[in-house]
Amino acid sequence: MKIDAKHITEKQEVEAALKIRFEVFVDEQGVPAEDEKDEFEVEARHFLALVEGKPAGTARWRFTDKGVKLERFAVLKPYRGSGVGASLVEEVLKDVAQHKRMCDKITYLNSQVKAVPFYAKFGFKQTGEPFDECGIQHYTMLLDLA
């Protein structure tokens, strides 16, 4: 199976990414539709993973006051466990590393509790107490660059 994760800017690709997010977060997980899409869509760098040319997963990252925040990782159900999520994390981290503004900044994400072990494989460390985000328990995870 050929997985191609890439940074996207074309309207059609971004729409495919948003459709994946809606299916995973709103339809499957019950996140309110008005909370899924936010004011950071324009400033964030979006990514799409294709399997044999078909949209299978998405993610984005952006600069925040705290550092570099990775977010909105979503993989369609038929592609879970096939390496799509890992390809997205690797591509996003590669892209983050190419941006000079990130020097001196932490890289972090808010992981759903069930996904903590997945992100730990990439060096992210769970920190703090669990918190609720859109009705789902999360932990903040920091990337251990040491």
mmCIF file of C-alpha atoms in Angstrom, residues 7-130:
data_model
loop_
_atom_site.group_PDB
_atom_site.id
_atom_site.type_symbol
_atom_site.label_atom_id
_atom_site.label_comp_id
_atom_site.label_asym_id
_atom_site.label_seq_id
_atom_site.Cartn_x
_atom_site.Cartn_y
_atom_site.Cartn_z
ATOM 1 C CA HIS A 7 1.627 19.595 2.768
ATOM 2 C CA ILE A 8 -1.398 20.913 0.892
ATOM 3 C CA THR A 9 -2.582 24.332 -0.261
ATOM 4 C CA GLU A 10 -4.963 23.620 -3.154
ATOM 5 C CA LYS A 11 -8.620 24.302 -2.344
ATOM 6 C CA GLN A 12 -9.706 20.819 -3.445
ATOM 7 C CA GLU A 13 -7.117 19.130 -1.193
ATOM 8 C CA VAL A 14 -8.003 21.310 1.812
ATOM 9 C CA GLU A 15 -11.689 20.475 1.278
ATOM 10 C CA ALA A 16 -10.787 16.756 1.287
ATOM 11 C CA ALA A 17 -8.903 17.263 4.567
ATOM 12 C CA LEU A 18 -11.851 19.098 6.129
ATOM 13 C CA LYS A 19 -14.202 16.330 4.993
ATOM 14 C CA ILE A 20 -12.008 13.730 6.758
ATOM 15 C CA ARG A 21 -11.957 15.817 9.939
ATOM 16 C CA PHE A 22 -15.727 16.198 9.856
ATOM 17 C CA GLU A 23 -16.242 12.459 9.390
ATOM 18 C CA VAL A 24 -13.850 11.494 12.200
ATOM 19 C CA PHE A 25 -14.484 14.227 14.766
ATOM 20 C CA VAL A 26 -18.120 15.194 14.194
ATOM 21 C CA ASP A 27 -19.734 12.016 12.836
ATOM 22 C CA GLU A 28 -17.724 9.427 14.803
ATOM 23 C CA GLN A 29 -16.700 11.230 17.981
ATOM 24 C CA GLY A 30 -19.592 13.626 18.442
ATOM 25 C CA VAL A 31 -17.609 16.871 18.416
ATOM 26 C CA PRO A 32 -19.989 19.774 17.702
ATOM 27 C CA ALA A 33 -19.608 20.828 14.048
ATOM 28 C CA GLU A 34 -19.147 24.475 15.076
ATOM 29 C CA ASP A 35 -16.116 23.495 17.215
ATOM 30 C CA GLU A 36 -14.367 21.405 14.573
ATOM 31 C CA LYS A 37 -13.538 24.189 12.121
ATOM 32 C CA ASP A 38 -11.948 27.231 13.745
ATOM 33 C CA GLU A 39 -10.363 30.624 13.199
ATOM 34 C CA PHE A 40 -6.920 29.053 12.667
ATOM 35 C CA GLU A 41 -7.736 27.335 9.354
ATOM 36 C CA VAL A 42 -6.065 30.073 7.309
ATOM 37 C CA GLU A 43 -2.835 30.340 9.319
ATOM 38 C CA ALA A 44 -2.326 26.606 9.897
ATOM 39 C CA ARG A 45 -0.267 24.411 7.569
ATOM 40 C CA HIS A 46 -2.484 21.554 6.404
ATOM 41 C CA PHE A 47 -1.488 18.009 5.424
ATOM 42 C CA LEU A 48 -3.247 15.225 3.596
ATOM 43 C CA ALA A 49 -2.339 11.546 3.474
ATOM 44 C CA LEU A 50 -3.317 9.656 0.356
ATOM 45 C CA VAL A 51 -3.470 5.870 0.064
ATOM 46 C CA GLU A 52 -3.273 4.768 -3.544
ATOM 47 C CA GLY A 53 -4.304 8.330 -4.430
ATOM 48 C CA LYS A 54 -7.389 8.394 -2.166
ATOM 49 C CA PRO A 55 -7.663 10.797 0.805
ATOM 50 C CA ALA A 56 -7.171 8.773 3.995
ATOM 51 C CA GLY A 57 -5.969 11.125 6.737
ATOM 52 C CA THR A 58 -5.164 14.700 7.620
ATOM 53 C CA ALA A 59 -3.379 16.920 10.128
ATOM 54 C CA ARG A 60 -2.260 20.491 10.574
ATOM 55 C CA TRP A 61 0.189 22.534 12.624
ATOM 56 C CA ARG A 62 0.541 26.192 13.552
ATOM 57 C CA PHE A 63 2.532 28.606 15.677
ATOM 58 C CA THR A 64 0.975 29.606 19.017
ATOM 59 C CA ASP A 65 2.147 31.731 21.935
ATOM 60 C CA LYS A 66 3.391 28.515 23.586
ATOM 61 C CA GLY A 67 5.246 27.140 20.569
ATOM 62 C CA VAL A 68 4.454 24.853 17.658
ATOM 63 C CA LYS A 69 1.129 23.063 18.041
ATOM 64 C CA LEU A 70 0.330 19.915 16.066
ATOM 65 C CA GLU A 71 -3.382 19.274 15.785
ATOM 66 C CA ARG A 72 -6.405 17.871 13.988
ATOM 67 C CA PHE A 73 -4.832 14.472 13.260
ATOM 68 C CA ALA A 74 -7.583 12.313 11.779
ATOM 69 C CA VAL A 75 -7.484 9.033 9.850
ATOM 70 C CA LEU A 76 -10.533 7.484 8.207
ATOM 71 C CA LYS A 77 -11.612 4.214 9.844
ATOM 72 C CA PRO A 78 -10.655 1.874 6.946
ATOM 73 C CA TYR A 79 -7.053 3.172 7.031
ATOM 74 C CA ARG A 80 -6.385 3.068 10.774
ATOM 75 C CA GLY A 81 -3.489 0.844 11.781
ATOM 76 C CA SER A 82 -2.030 0.910 8.272
ATOM 77 C CA GLY A 83 0.672 3.543 8.779
ATOM 78 C CA VAL A 84 -1.331 6.570 7.621
ATOM 79 C CA GLY A 85 -1.173 8.278 11.029
ATOM 80 C CA ALA A 86 2.553 7.616 11.356
ATOM 81 C CA SER A 87 3.173 9.011 7.869
ATOM 82 C CA LEU A 88 1.299 12.177 8.821
ATOM 83 C CA VAL A 89 3.234 12.653 12.076
ATOM 84 C CA GLU A 90 6.554 12.136 10.278
ATOM 85 C CA GLU A 91 5.673 14.550 7.464
ATOM 86 C CA VAL A 92 4.371 17.207 9.861
ATOM 87 C CA LEU A 93 7.488 16.973 12.058
ATOM 88 C CA LYS A 94 9.716 17.189 8.986
ATOM 89 C CA ASP A 95 7.857 20.317 7.879
ATOM 90 C CA VAL A 96 8.039 21.895 11.356
ATOM 91 C CA ALA A 97 11.814 21.323 11.400
ATOM 92 C CA GLN A 98 12.173 23.303 8.162
ATOM 93 C CA HIS A 99 10.714 26.476 9.679
ATOM 94 C CA LYS A 100 13.316 28.599 11.409
ATOM 95 C CA ARG A 101 10.783 30.348 13.668
ATOM 96 C CA MET A 102 10.406 27.107 15.611
ATOM 97 C CA CYS A 103 13.944 27.223 17.064
ATOM 98 C CA ASP A 104 13.543 28.057 20.821
ATOM 99 C CA LYS A 105 9.878 26.990 20.720
ATOM 100 C CA ILE A 106 8.368 23.846 22.176
ATOM 101 C CA THR A 107 6.501 21.430 19.953
ATOM 102 C CA TYR A 108 3.336 20.094 21.527
ATOM 103 C CA LEU A 109 -0.093 18.637 20.895
ATOM 104 C CA ASN A 110 -3.250 17.837 22.806
ATOM 105 C CA SER A 111 -3.767 14.107 22.447
ATOM 106 C CA GLN A 112 -6.935 12.199 23.067
ATOM 107 C CA VAL A 113 -6.187 9.827 25.954
ATOM 108 C CA LYS A 114 -6.480 6.741 23.731
ATOM 109 C CA ALA A 115 -3.865 8.155 21.312
ATOM 110 C CA VAL A 116 -1.181 8.925 23.950
ATOM 111 C CA PRO A 117 0.764 5.664 23.276
ATOM 112 C CA PHE A 118 0.748 6.409 19.527
ATOM 113 C CA TYR A 119 2.341 9.863 19.939
ATOM 114 C CA ALA A 120 4.782 8.527 22.550
ATOM 115 C CA LYS A 121 6.370 6.431 19.761
ATOM 116 C CA PHE A 122 7.505 9.716 18.179
ATOM 117 C CA GLY A 123 9.058 11.096 21.367
ATOM 118 C CA PHE A 124 6.075 13.023 22.761
ATOM 119 C CA LYS A 125 5.799 12.956 26.563
ATOM 120 C CA GLN A 126 2.517 13.272 28.435
ATOM 121 C CA THR A 127 2.417 16.222 30.828
ATOM 122 C CA GLY A 128 -0.065 17.622 33.325
ATOM 123 C CA GLU A 129 -3.524 16.444 34.190
ATOM 124 C CA PRO A 130 -6.151 15.187 31.747
#
